Short mmCIF file of C-alpha atoms in Angstrom, two decimals:
data_model
loop_
_atom_site.label_atom_id
_atom_site.label_comp_id
_atom_site.label_asym_id
_atom_site.label_seq_id
_atom_site.Cartn_x
_atom_site.Cartn_y
_atom_site.Cartn_z
CA MET A 1 -27.99 -17.52 29.47
CA VAL A 2 -24.94 -16.88 27.28
CA ARG A 3 -25.16 -13.71 25.23
CA LEU A 4 -23.34 -13.09 21.97
CA ALA A 5 -23.43 -10.39 19.34
CA CYS A 6 -22.85 -10.18 15.62
CA ILE A 7 -21.05 -7.13 14.23
CA SER A 8 -21.72 -6.83 10.52
CA VAL A 9 -19.90 -4.44 8.18
CA PRO A 10 -22.32 -4.55 5.23
CA ARG A 11 -20.67 -5.20 1.87
CA LEU A 12 -17.14 -4.80 3.17
CA PRO A 13 -15.47 -4.87 -0.29
CA LEU A 14 -17.74 -2.07 -1.47
CA GLN A 15 -17.02 0.04 1.61
CA ILE A 16 -13.27 -0.48 1.07
CA ALA A 17 -13.45 0.59 -2.57
CA GLN A 18 -15.85 3.47 -1.93
CA ALA A 19 -13.64 4.93 0.79
CA ARG A 20 -10.61 4.63 -1.48
CA GLU A 21 -12.26 6.15 -4.55
CA THR A 22 -13.96 8.97 -2.63
CA GLU A 23 -10.65 9.89 -0.99
CA LEU A 24 -8.99 10.16 -4.39
CA SER A 25 -11.67 12.14 -6.24
CA GLY A 26 -13.82 13.65 -3.48
CA LEU A 27 -16.95 12.79 -5.50
CA GLU A 28 -19.60 10.11 -5.29
CA TYR A 29 -20.34 8.42 -8.60
CA PRO A 30 -21.78 5.05 -9.70
CA LEU A 31 -19.41 2.42 -8.36
CA ALA A 32 -19.43 -1.37 -8.72
CA ILE A 33 -17.22 -4.20 -7.50
CA VAL A 34 -16.34 -6.78 -10.15
CA ARG A 35 -14.82 -10.19 -9.67
CA GLU A 36 -11.94 -9.74 -12.15
CA ASP A 37 -10.56 -7.26 -14.64
CA ARG A 38 -12.68 -8.33 -17.63
CA PRO A 39 -15.69 -6.88 -19.48
CA THR A 40 -17.63 -10.10 -18.92
CA SER A 41 -17.06 -10.10 -15.16
CA PRO A 42 -20.31 -9.90 -13.12
CA LEU A 43 -21.06 -7.10 -10.69
CA LEU A 44 -20.70 -8.33 -7.11
CA HIS A 45 -21.74 -5.13 -5.30
CA VAL A 46 -23.11 -1.75 -6.41
CA ASN A 47 -23.33 1.45 -4.38
CA ARG A 48 -26.47 3.47 -3.79
CA ARG A 49 -25.89 5.79 -6.76
CA ALA A 50 -25.54 2.85 -9.15
CA ALA A 51 -28.63 1.14 -7.72
CA GLU A 52 -30.68 4.32 -8.25
CA LEU A 53 -29.71 4.22 -11.92
CA GLY A 54 -31.07 0.68 -12.27
CA LEU A 55 -27.95 -1.46 -11.86
CA ARG A 56 -28.05 -4.66 -9.86
CA THR A 57 -25.67 -7.41 -8.87
CA GLY A 58 -25.17 -10.18 -11.41
CA LEU A 59 -25.04 -7.91 -14.48
CA ARG A 60 -21.94 -8.12 -16.62
CA TYR A 61 -19.69 -5.09 -16.54
CA SER A 62 -20.11 -4.46 -20.29
CA GLU A 63 -23.92 -4.57 -19.94
CA ALA A 64 -23.85 -2.25 -16.93
CA LEU A 65 -21.56 0.17 -18.76
CA ALA A 66 -24.03 0.32 -21.63
CA LEU A 67 -26.75 1.36 -19.17
CA VAL A 68 -24.65 3.78 -17.10
CA CYS A 69 -21.85 5.31 -19.16
CA ASP A 70 -20.02 6.87 -16.19
CA LEU A 71 -19.97 3.65 -14.14
CA ARG A 72 -16.66 3.01 -12.40
CA ALA A 73 -15.85 -0.65 -11.79
CA VAL A 74 -12.95 -1.74 -9.58
CA THR A 75 -11.62 -4.95 -8.11
CA VAL A 76 -10.80 -5.43 -4.44
CA PRO A 77 -8.02 -8.02 -4.06
CA PRO A 78 -8.31 -10.62 -1.28
CA ALA A 79 -5.18 -9.24 0.38
CA GLU A 80 -6.90 -5.87 0.85
CA ILE A 81 -9.97 -7.55 2.36
CA GLN A 82 -7.77 -9.55 4.74
CA SER A 83 -6.01 -6.36 5.78
CA ALA A 84 -9.38 -4.75 6.60
CA GLN A 85 -10.47 -7.86 8.52
CA GLN A 86 -7.26 -7.77 10.54
CA ALA A 87 -7.82 -4.12 11.44
CA LEU A 88 -11.44 -4.86 12.46
CA LEU A 89 -10.33 -7.83 14.58
CA GLU A 90 -7.81 -5.65 16.42
CA VAL A 91 -10.47 -3.02 17.16
CA LEU A 92 -13.14 -5.51 18.25
CA ALA A 93 -10.65 -7.25 20.55
CA ARG A 94 -10.72 -4.11 22.71
CA TRP A 95 -14.49 -4.48 23.24
CA SER A 96 -14.82 -8.22 23.85
CA PRO A 97 -12.51 -10.97 25.12
CA VAL A 98 -13.54 -13.40 22.34
CA VAL A 99 -13.89 -12.42 18.67
CA GLU A 100 -14.53 -14.89 15.84
CA LEU A 101 -14.58 -14.19 12.13
CA CYS A 102 -17.74 -15.43 10.40
CA PRO A 103 -16.99 -17.96 7.61
CA HIS A 104 -20.13 -17.01 5.64
CA ASP A 105 -19.45 -13.27 5.31
CA ALA A 106 -16.14 -11.42 5.07
CA GLY A 107 -17.53 -8.41 6.97
CA SER A 108 -19.27 -10.20 9.86
CA PHE A 109 -17.86 -11.08 13.28
CA TRP A 110 -19.26 -12.87 16.32
CA VAL A 111 -18.20 -11.63 19.74
CA ALA A 112 -18.93 -12.73 23.29
CA ALA A 113 -21.33 -10.21 24.91
CA SER A 114 -22.05 -11.75 28.34
CA GLY A 115 -21.42 -9.44 31.29
CA LEU A 116 -20.62 -6.37 29.18
CA SER A 117 -23.65 -4.43 30.42
CA SER A 118 -22.09 -4.12 33.88
CA LEU A 119 -18.97 -2.57 32.35
CA PHE A 120 -20.56 -0.21 29.82
CA GLY A 121 -23.90 0.58 31.49
CA SER A 122 -26.07 -1.39 29.06
CA GLU A 123 -25.72 -3.59 26.03
CA ALA A 124 -27.07 -0.78 23.85
CA GLN A 125 -24.33 1.57 25.08
CA TRP A 126 -21.74 -1.13 24.44
CA GLY A 127 -23.06 -1.55 20.89
CA ALA A 128 -22.89 2.22 20.32
CA GLY A 129 -19.26 2.19 21.42
CA VAL A 130 -18.46 -0.67 19.05
CA ARG A 131 -20.06 1.17 16.12
CA ALA A 132 -18.10 4.32 16.93
CA ALA A 133 -14.85 2.35 17.08
CA VAL A 134 -15.53 0.70 13.71
CA LYS A 135 -16.49 4.08 12.26
CA GLY A 136 -13.03 5.30 13.27
CA LEU A 137 -11.65 2.87 10.67
CA GLY A 138 -13.93 4.33 8.02
CA TYR A 139 -16.59 1.58 8.00
CA ARG A 140 -20.29 1.49 8.84
CA ALA A 141 -21.38 -1.37 11.09
CA VAL A 142 -24.59 -2.91 12.48
CA VAL A 143 -24.52 -4.56 15.91
CA VAL A 144 -27.17 -7.13 16.95
CA VAL A 145 -27.01 -8.62 20.46
CA GLY A 146 -28.81 -11.95 20.81
CA PHE A 147 -28.39 -15.59 21.79
CA THR A 148 -27.53 -17.70 18.70
CA ARG A 149 -25.04 -17.36 15.91
CA GLY A 150 -27.39 -17.90 12.99
CA ALA A 151 -30.10 -15.52 14.15
CA THR A 152 -27.74 -12.67 15.01
CA LEU A 153 -25.92 -13.09 11.67
CA VAL A 154 -29.09 -12.93 9.58
CA LEU A 155 -30.54 -10.02 11.56
CA ALA A 156 -27.30 -8.01 11.46
CA ARG A 157 -27.04 -8.46 7.68
CA SER A 158 -30.72 -7.67 7.01
CA ARG A 159 -31.13 -4.62 9.27
CA ARG A 160 -29.86 -1.08 8.81
CA ARG A 161 -29.98 -0.30 12.54
CA SER A 162 -28.52 -2.07 15.55
CA ALA A 163 -30.75 -3.98 17.97
CA VAL A 164 -30.68 -5.74 21.34
CA LEU A 165 -32.89 -8.84 21.60
CA GLY A 166 -34.12 -9.35 25.14
CA SER A 167 -35.16 -13.02 24.98
CA PRO A 168 -34.72 -16.12 22.80
CA GLU A 169 -38.39 -15.92 21.85
CA ALA A 170 -37.96 -12.35 20.57
CA GLU A 171 -34.93 -13.47 18.61
CA GLN A 172 -36.85 -16.29 16.90
CA ARG A 173 -39.77 -13.98 16.05
CA ALA A 174 -37.40 -11.49 14.45
CA LEU A 175 -35.61 -14.29 12.59
CA ALA A 176 -38.91 -15.57 11.16
CA GLN A 177 -39.50 -12.16 9.53
CA ALA A 178 -35.96 -11.88 8.15
CA PRO A 179 -35.55 -12.03 4.36
CA LEU A 180 -34.36 -15.33 2.92
CA SER A 181 -31.71 -13.52 0.85
CA GLU A 182 -29.54 -13.06 3.97
CA VAL A 183 -29.60 -16.72 5.04
CA PRO A 184 -26.37 -18.55 4.06
CA LEU A 185 -27.80 -20.89 1.40
CA GLU A 186 -26.66 -21.89 -2.07
CA PRO A 187 -27.75 -19.26 -4.64
CA ARG A 188 -29.50 -21.88 -6.77
CA HIS A 189 -31.55 -23.08 -3.78
CA ARG A 190 -32.45 -19.52 -2.88
CA ARG A 191 -33.61 -18.77 -6.44
CA LEU A 192 -35.80 -21.87 -6.52
CA LEU A 193 -37.40 -20.98 -3.18
CA GLU A 194 -38.09 -17.42 -4.30
CA ARG A 195 -39.80 -18.72 -7.45
CA LEU A 196 -42.15 -20.69 -5.20
CA GLY A 197 -42.96 -17.57 -3.19
CA VAL A 198 -40.74 -18.36 -0.18
CA HIS A 199 -39.12 -15.01 0.65
CA ARG A 200 -38.78 -15.11 4.46
CA PHE A 201 -37.03 -17.49 6.79
CA GLY A 202 -40.23 -18.24 8.70
CA GLN A 203 -41.83 -19.60 5.53
CA LEU A 204 -38.86 -21.91 4.95
CA ALA A 205 -38.81 -23.08 8.58
CA ALA A 206 -42.53 -24.05 8.32
CA LEU A 207 -41.76 -26.61 5.61
CA SER A 208 -40.95 -30.15 6.74
CA SER A 209 -37.58 -31.72 6.04
CA ASP A 210 -39.18 -34.52 4.02
CA GLU A 211 -40.97 -32.03 1.78
CA LEU A 212 -37.76 -30.01 1.23
CA ALA A 213 -35.76 -33.15 0.45
CA ARG A 214 -38.38 -34.36 -2.04
CA ARG A 215 -38.60 -31.02 -3.86
CA PHE A 216 -35.02 -29.71 -3.64
CA GLY A 217 -32.87 -32.65 -2.57
CA VAL A 218 -31.02 -33.45 0.62
CA ALA A 219 -28.40 -30.70 0.00
CA LEU A 220 -30.86 -27.95 0.99
CA VAL A 221 -31.92 -29.89 4.09
CA ARG A 222 -28.29 -30.22 5.18
CA GLU A 223 -27.69 -26.49 4.67
CA LEU A 224 -30.74 -25.64 6.76
CA GLN A 225 -29.71 -28.04 9.53
CA ALA A 226 -26.18 -26.62 9.56
CA PHE A 227 -27.62 -23.12 9.93
CA ARG A 228 -29.90 -24.15 12.80
CA THR A 229 -27.07 -25.90 14.66
CA LEU A 230 -24.69 -22.92 14.79
CA THR A 231 -24.46 -23.31 18.56
CA LEU A 232 -20.80 -24.19 19.13
CA PRO A 233 -18.81 -22.00 21.53
CA LEU A 234 -17.07 -19.05 19.93
CA GLN A 235 -13.61 -19.78 18.58
CA PRO A 236 -11.35 -16.73 19.03
CA SER A 237 -9.61 -15.61 15.86
CA GLY A 238 -5.86 -15.43 16.30
CA LEU A 239 -4.38 -11.97 15.89
CA GLU A 240 -0.98 -11.65 14.24
CA VAL A 241 1.54 -10.32 16.74
CA ALA A 242 4.64 -8.86 15.17
CA ALA A 243 7.82 -10.30 16.62
CA PRO A 244 10.56 -7.84 17.62
CA LEU A 245 12.77 -7.23 14.60
CA ILE A 246 16.04 -7.51 16.54
CA ARG A 247 18.47 -10.40 16.43
CA GLN A 248 21.32 -10.86 18.89
CA LEU A 249 24.26 -12.64 17.26
CA GLU A 250 25.87 -15.54 19.05
CA ALA A 251 29.36 -14.22 18.29
CA PRO A 252 30.59 -10.86 16.96
CA VAL A 253 30.75 -10.75 13.16
CA THR A 254 33.00 -8.61 11.00
CA ASP A 255 32.27 -10.15 7.60
CA ARG A 256 29.30 -8.42 5.94
CA ALA A 257 28.50 -11.50 3.86
CA LEU A 258 27.71 -13.46 7.03
CA LEU A 259 25.04 -10.89 7.97
CA LEU A 260 23.06 -11.39 4.77
CA PRO A 261 21.17 -14.52 5.96
CA VAL A 262 20.32 -12.79 9.26
CA VAL A 263 18.82 -9.80 7.45
CA HIS A 264 16.83 -12.10 5.13
CA GLU A 265 15.47 -14.02 8.13
CA LEU A 266 14.15 -10.78 9.62
CA LEU A 267 12.95 -9.28 6.34
CA ASP A 268 11.09 -12.20 4.70
CA PRO A 269 8.25 -12.45 7.29
CA VAL A 270 7.65 -8.72 6.92
CA LEU A 271 7.39 -9.03 3.15
CA ASP A 272 5.05 -12.04 3.46
CA ARG A 273 2.71 -10.10 5.75
CA LEU A 274 2.70 -7.05 3.47
CA ARG A 275 1.86 -9.19 0.44
CA ARG A 276 -1.07 -10.79 2.28
CA GLN A 277 -2.37 -7.38 3.31
CA GLY A 278 -1.85 -5.78 -0.10
CA ARG A 279 0.67 -3.23 1.21
CA LEU A 280 4.11 -2.19 -0.01
CA LEU A 281 7.49 -1.58 1.61
CA ALA A 282 8.80 1.92 0.86
CA GLU A 283 11.92 2.17 3.05
CA LEU A 284 14.13 -0.29 4.91
CA ARG A 285 16.45 0.66 7.78
CA LEU A 286 19.20 -1.77 8.76
CA GLU A 287 20.58 -1.10 12.25
CA PHE A 288 23.81 -2.80 13.29
CA GLY A 289 24.90 -2.78 16.92
CA LEU A 290 28.70 -2.67 17.19
CA GLU A 291 31.05 -3.74 19.92
CA LEU A 292 32.29 -1.26 22.51
CA TRP A 293 34.88 1.06 21.16
CA ALA A 294 37.97 1.75 23.22
CA SER A 295 37.11 5.45 23.49
CA SER A 296 33.43 4.94 24.32
CA LEU A 297 31.50 3.27 27.12
CA THR A 298 28.30 2.84 25.11
CA PRO A 299 27.76 0.56 22.11
CA ALA A 300 27.88 2.32 18.74
CA ARG A 301 25.18 1.77 16.11
CA LEU A 302 25.42 1.97 12.35
CA VAL A 303 22.28 2.63 10.28
CA GLU A 304 21.90 1.87 6.58
CA VAL A 305 18.82 3.17 4.73
CA LEU A 306 17.57 1.49 1.54
CA ARG A 307 14.88 2.81 -0.79
CA PRO A 308 13.66 1.03 -3.95
CA ALA A 309 12.70 2.72 -7.18
CA ALA A 310 9.05 2.36 -6.15
CA PRO A 311 7.45 0.82 -3.04
CA THR A 312 7.31 -2.95 -3.47
CA SER A 313 6.93 -6.14 -1.45
CA GLU A 314 8.87 -8.35 -3.89
CA ALA A 315 11.50 -10.32 -1.99
CA LYS A 316 13.96 -10.56 -4.89
CA VAL A 317 14.09 -6.77 -5.25
CA TRP A 318 14.87 -6.21 -1.57
CA HIS A 319 17.33 -9.11 -1.43
CA ARG A 320 19.31 -7.56 -4.27
CA LEU A 321 19.34 -4.11 -2.66
CA VAL A 322 20.48 -5.54 0.69
CA SER A 323 23.17 -7.62 -1.00
CA LEU A 324 24.53 -4.60 -2.86
CA ARG A 325 24.63 -2.45 0.28
CA LEU A 326 26.33 -5.11 2.41
CA SER A 327 28.93 -5.76 -0.30
CA GLN A 328 30.42 -2.27 0.10
CA GLY A 329 32.86 -1.16 2.80
CA GLU A 330 33.72 -2.59 6.17
CA PHE A 331 32.35 -2.14 9.69
CA PRO A 332 34.50 -0.08 12.08
CA ALA A 333 33.92 -2.78 14.72
CA ALA A 334 32.42 -6.24 15.01
CA VAL A 335 28.61 -6.49 14.81
CA THR A 336 26.82 -7.98 17.80
CA GLU A 337 23.18 -7.11 16.96
CA VAL A 338 21.06 -6.71 13.82
CA GLY A 339 17.83 -4.70 13.83
CA LEU A 340 15.26 -3.95 11.17
CA GLY A 341 13.02 -0.92 10.72
CA TYR A 342 10.74 -0.20 7.81
CA GLU A 343 8.07 2.11 6.44
CA GLU A 344 5.07 0.59 4.67
CA VAL A 345 2.56 2.30 2.39
CA GLY A 346 -0.66 1.38 0.64
CA PRO A 347 -1.02 0.50 -3.04
CA PRO A 348 -0.71 3.39 -5.52
CA PRO A 349 -3.87 5.12 -6.77
CA GLY A 350 -5.48 3.50 -9.77
CA SER A 351 -4.03 0.05 -9.17
CA GLY A 352 -7.51 -1.49 -9.39
CA GLU A 353 -8.68 0.34 -12.52
CA LEU A 354 -10.02 -1.63 -15.46
CA PHE A 355 -8.41 -1.37 -18.89
CA ALA A 356 -5.54 0.84 -17.72
CA LEU A 357 -3.46 2.20 -20.60
CA PRO A 358 0.26 1.38 -20.53
CA PRO A 359 2.57 4.36 -20.00
CA THR A 360 4.21 5.80 -23.10
CA ARG A 361 7.50 6.23 -21.21
CA ASP A 362 8.77 3.59 -18.79
CA ALA A 363 10.21 5.69 -15.97
CA ARG A 364 10.10 2.69 -13.66
CA ARG A 365 13.18 1.14 -15.26
CA GLY A 366 15.14 4.34 -14.75
CA ALA A 367 14.04 4.54 -11.11
CA GLU A 368 15.08 0.91 -10.58
CA ALA A 369 18.54 1.65 -11.98
CA LEU A 370 18.94 4.62 -9.62
CA ALA A 371 17.81 2.44 -6.70
CA LEU A 372 20.53 -0.10 -7.47
CA ILE A 373 23.13 2.68 -7.66
CA ARG A 374 22.02 4.07 -4.28
CA ALA A 375 22.08 0.59 -2.75
CA GLN A 376 25.64 -0.07 -3.93
CA TRP A 377 27.28 3.34 -3.52
CA GLY A 378 25.09 5.03 -0.90
CA ASN A 379 22.13 7.40 -1.01
CA ALA A 380 24.39 10.41 -1.68
CA SER A 381 25.52 8.94 -5.00
CA VAL A 382 22.34 10.05 -6.81
CA VAL A 383 21.90 13.83 -6.69
CA HIS A 384 20.39 16.64 -8.70
CA SER A 385 21.30 20.29 -9.02
CA VAL A 386 19.43 23.03 -7.19
CA LEU A 387 19.79 26.66 -8.19
CA LEU A 388 21.13 29.16 -5.66
CA ASP A 389 21.10 32.95 -5.55
CA SER A 390 24.63 33.84 -6.69
CA HIS A 391 26.17 35.57 -9.70
CA VAL A 392 29.27 33.36 -9.56
CA PRO A 393 28.63 30.34 -11.86
CA GLU A 394 30.32 27.82 -9.52
CA GLN A 395 28.25 29.05 -6.60
CA ALA A 396 24.93 29.36 -8.44
CA PHE A 397 23.96 25.75 -7.75
CA CYS A 398 24.40 22.94 -5.24
CA TRP A 399 23.84 19.16 -5.21
CA GLU A 400 21.03 17.52 -3.24
CA GLU A 401 20.01 13.85 -2.93
CA THR A 402 17.06 12.72 -5.02
CA THR A 403 14.97 9.55 -5.27
CA GLU A 404 12.85 10.43 -8.31
CA VAL A 405 13.59 10.49 -12.01
CA PRO A 406 12.66 13.91 -13.45
CA THR A 407 10.14 13.83 -16.26
CA PRO A 408 11.49 15.46 -19.41
CA SER A 409 9.41 18.17 -21.06
CA PRO A 410 8.89 17.52 -24.78
CA LEU A 411 9.98 20.11 -27.31
CA VAL A 412 7.30 21.81 -29.38
CA ARG A 413 7.71 21.38 -33.11
CA GLY A 414 9.16 24.54 -34.64
CA GLU A 415 10.85 25.79 -31.48
CA LEU A 416 14.59 25.86 -30.95
CA GLY A 417 16.11 23.20 -28.76
CA VAL A 418 17.44 24.10 -25.32
CA SER A 419 21.07 23.33 -24.57
CA VAL A 420 21.83 21.31 -21.45
CA ARG A 421 24.91 22.09 -19.41
CA ARG A 422 26.23 18.99 -17.66
CA VAL A 423 28.13 20.22 -14.62
CA PHE A 424 30.83 18.06 -13.05
CA ARG A 425 30.62 17.48 -9.31
CA GLN A 426 34.40 17.96 -9.15
CA ALA A 427 36.00 20.29 -11.68
CA ALA A 428 38.92 18.84 -13.67
CA PRO A 429 42.10 20.96 -14.17
CA ARG A 430 43.29 21.61 -17.73
CA ARG A 431 46.73 22.20 -19.08
CA ALA A 432 45.92 25.12 -21.37
CA PRO A 433 42.98 27.52 -21.52
CA GLY A 434 42.49 27.52 -25.28
CA ALA A 435 42.63 23.85 -26.39
CA GLY A 436 39.78 23.95 -28.89
CA LEU A 437 37.72 26.17 -31.15
CA ARG A 438 36.36 29.12 -29.19
CA LEU A 439 32.59 29.25 -29.56
CA GLY A 440 31.87 31.83 -26.87
CA GLY A 441 33.83 34.05 -24.53
CA PRO A 442 35.65 35.36 -22.81
CA PHE A 443 33.01 36.14 -20.19
CA VAL A 444 34.93 38.09 -17.57
CA LEU A 445 34.02 37.94 -13.87
CA LYS A 446 35.81 40.26 -11.46
CA GLN A 447 35.23 40.38 -7.73
CA ALA A 448 37.30 42.70 -5.54
CA SER A 449 36.81 40.85 -2.25
CA GLY A 450 35.47 37.58 -1.06
CA THR A 451 36.17 34.52 1.04
CA ASP A 452 38.76 33.34 -1.49
CA GLY A 453 40.53 36.71 -1.73
CA GLY A 454 38.74 37.95 -4.88
CA ARG A 455 38.12 36.64 -8.37
CA ASP A 456 39.49 37.53 -11.78
CA GLN A 457 38.30 34.80 -14.11
CA GLU A 458 37.33 34.22 -17.71
CA TYR A 459 34.72 31.72 -18.90
CA TRP A 460 34.91 30.10 -22.32
CA PHE A 461 32.91 27.65 -24.41
CA LEU A 462 35.28 25.54 -26.53
CA LEU A 463 34.65 22.99 -29.29
CA THR A 464 37.14 20.14 -29.05
CA ALA A 465 38.39 17.82 -31.78
CA ARG A 466 35.85 15.20 -30.58
CA ARG A 467 33.03 17.67 -31.36
CA GLU A 468 32.40 18.19 -27.64
CA VAL A 469 31.46 21.63 -26.29
CA GLN A 470 33.29 22.27 -23.01
CA TRP A 471 32.65 24.90 -20.36
CA VAL A 472 36.08 26.13 -19.19
CA SER A 473 37.10 28.74 -16.62
CA TYR A 474 40.51 30.46 -16.60
CA ASP A 475 41.95 32.12 -13.48
CA ARG A 476 44.12 35.08 -14.44
CA ARG A 477 45.83 35.26 -11.06
CA THR A 478 46.96 31.62 -10.92
CA GLN A 479 46.96 31.12 -14.73
CA GLN A 480 45.15 27.81 -14.30
CA SER A 481 42.32 26.49 -16.44
CA VAL A 482 39.51 24.27 -15.06
CA LEU A 483 37.00 22.13 -16.98
CA ASN A 484 33.65 22.76 -15.26
CA GLY A 485 31.38 20.72 -17.54
CA VAL A 486 30.15 19.98 -21.05
CA VAL A 487 27.21 21.31 -23.05
CA ASP A 488 24.87 19.15 -25.15
#
């Protein structure tokens, strides 16, 4: 007789949210899943802590918050649930040749279990291995091995421990004692049956179809018949297999504009998959294979790295960054191959919080502007200064690449403002050392020896006719003046 099993991850959305929230805070507090980001949204799932405090599914979020003041309600988007289902499908595919996703429950799967006892010792040992593999993803699962789809689904959802049913008769006896709340019926039909005292599946199965149709209508009879006839062969769920992100060009290309459609063709499926899974693209690597150079026997490769202001899966943002990068410069040789590499990340913390306050300062716009500058002029075009251990002003700092906008520190009322010295990356020569009102100096720096043969310089702060404070250095040996920066 054909054996199959049902692997149930109880309340998958709640397990997803609980793992995410516990990882962020390290604490367990009352948690509920709501349908949408509104006070009137009903509670879909509650964790054990919330249930102990008297909360139940169906309550509105505002009502639940009045009962439990520290309740935390979050939403789990469908893309995040699909991503978890995909990960579970990939894991279960290692333990059974056929895996099918249950249409009645997002966290339940049917798998073919015939002949697995000869490979794993027993069906119980196989089930223990499946639970351990699912636990590696951070989820708790219940495995029930039986003979029919409907019975294994109801038993896996209603039990807290896994089980192996040895015969069809044992399966039907266990199904008769299963609670009616786990049978896939319409909620209104289930409520009516519970009002009449029908709480177990065996009590419902004892009623005749004519009696059910007369009392509840033919819709309930059809639902019950559909549940009893879940005997079709398992339909394997198709796993998404990522295609290699490499494209060989039919002819060598030297024009960068002709490569833009090729990059979009490789990039768009990646962005579509990330949007479905609720993930974001943080870095994109464009690899271009070049023709053989005359002085080399191996093909050369050119790599361009793009980073947005913040991880995103929006196609228009990435299309603009790629277009800006490809519009600059020329290839040293014709391109024969285009490859794509990327780094994906999860959503930022707090993205599912209710009633999030808007930021008082929009740093995202500044980060987006820097991302466009890096895309057009290269990653080294956006830098910040880093202090070094040197008493020579020109050697007391260096420039390093940066991808973040620094957060300014507000001034405290009553304190003096701090002047900012804007240092030029390349000092500009000046004609005369004293063109302006002298505000400070000379600050004399003498160095007897060094890599440049010694120093004998003066540093001045000058106020120009445009009311600009300049930082100027004057070399006594060469009698040259250099504009090093300005002071705000």
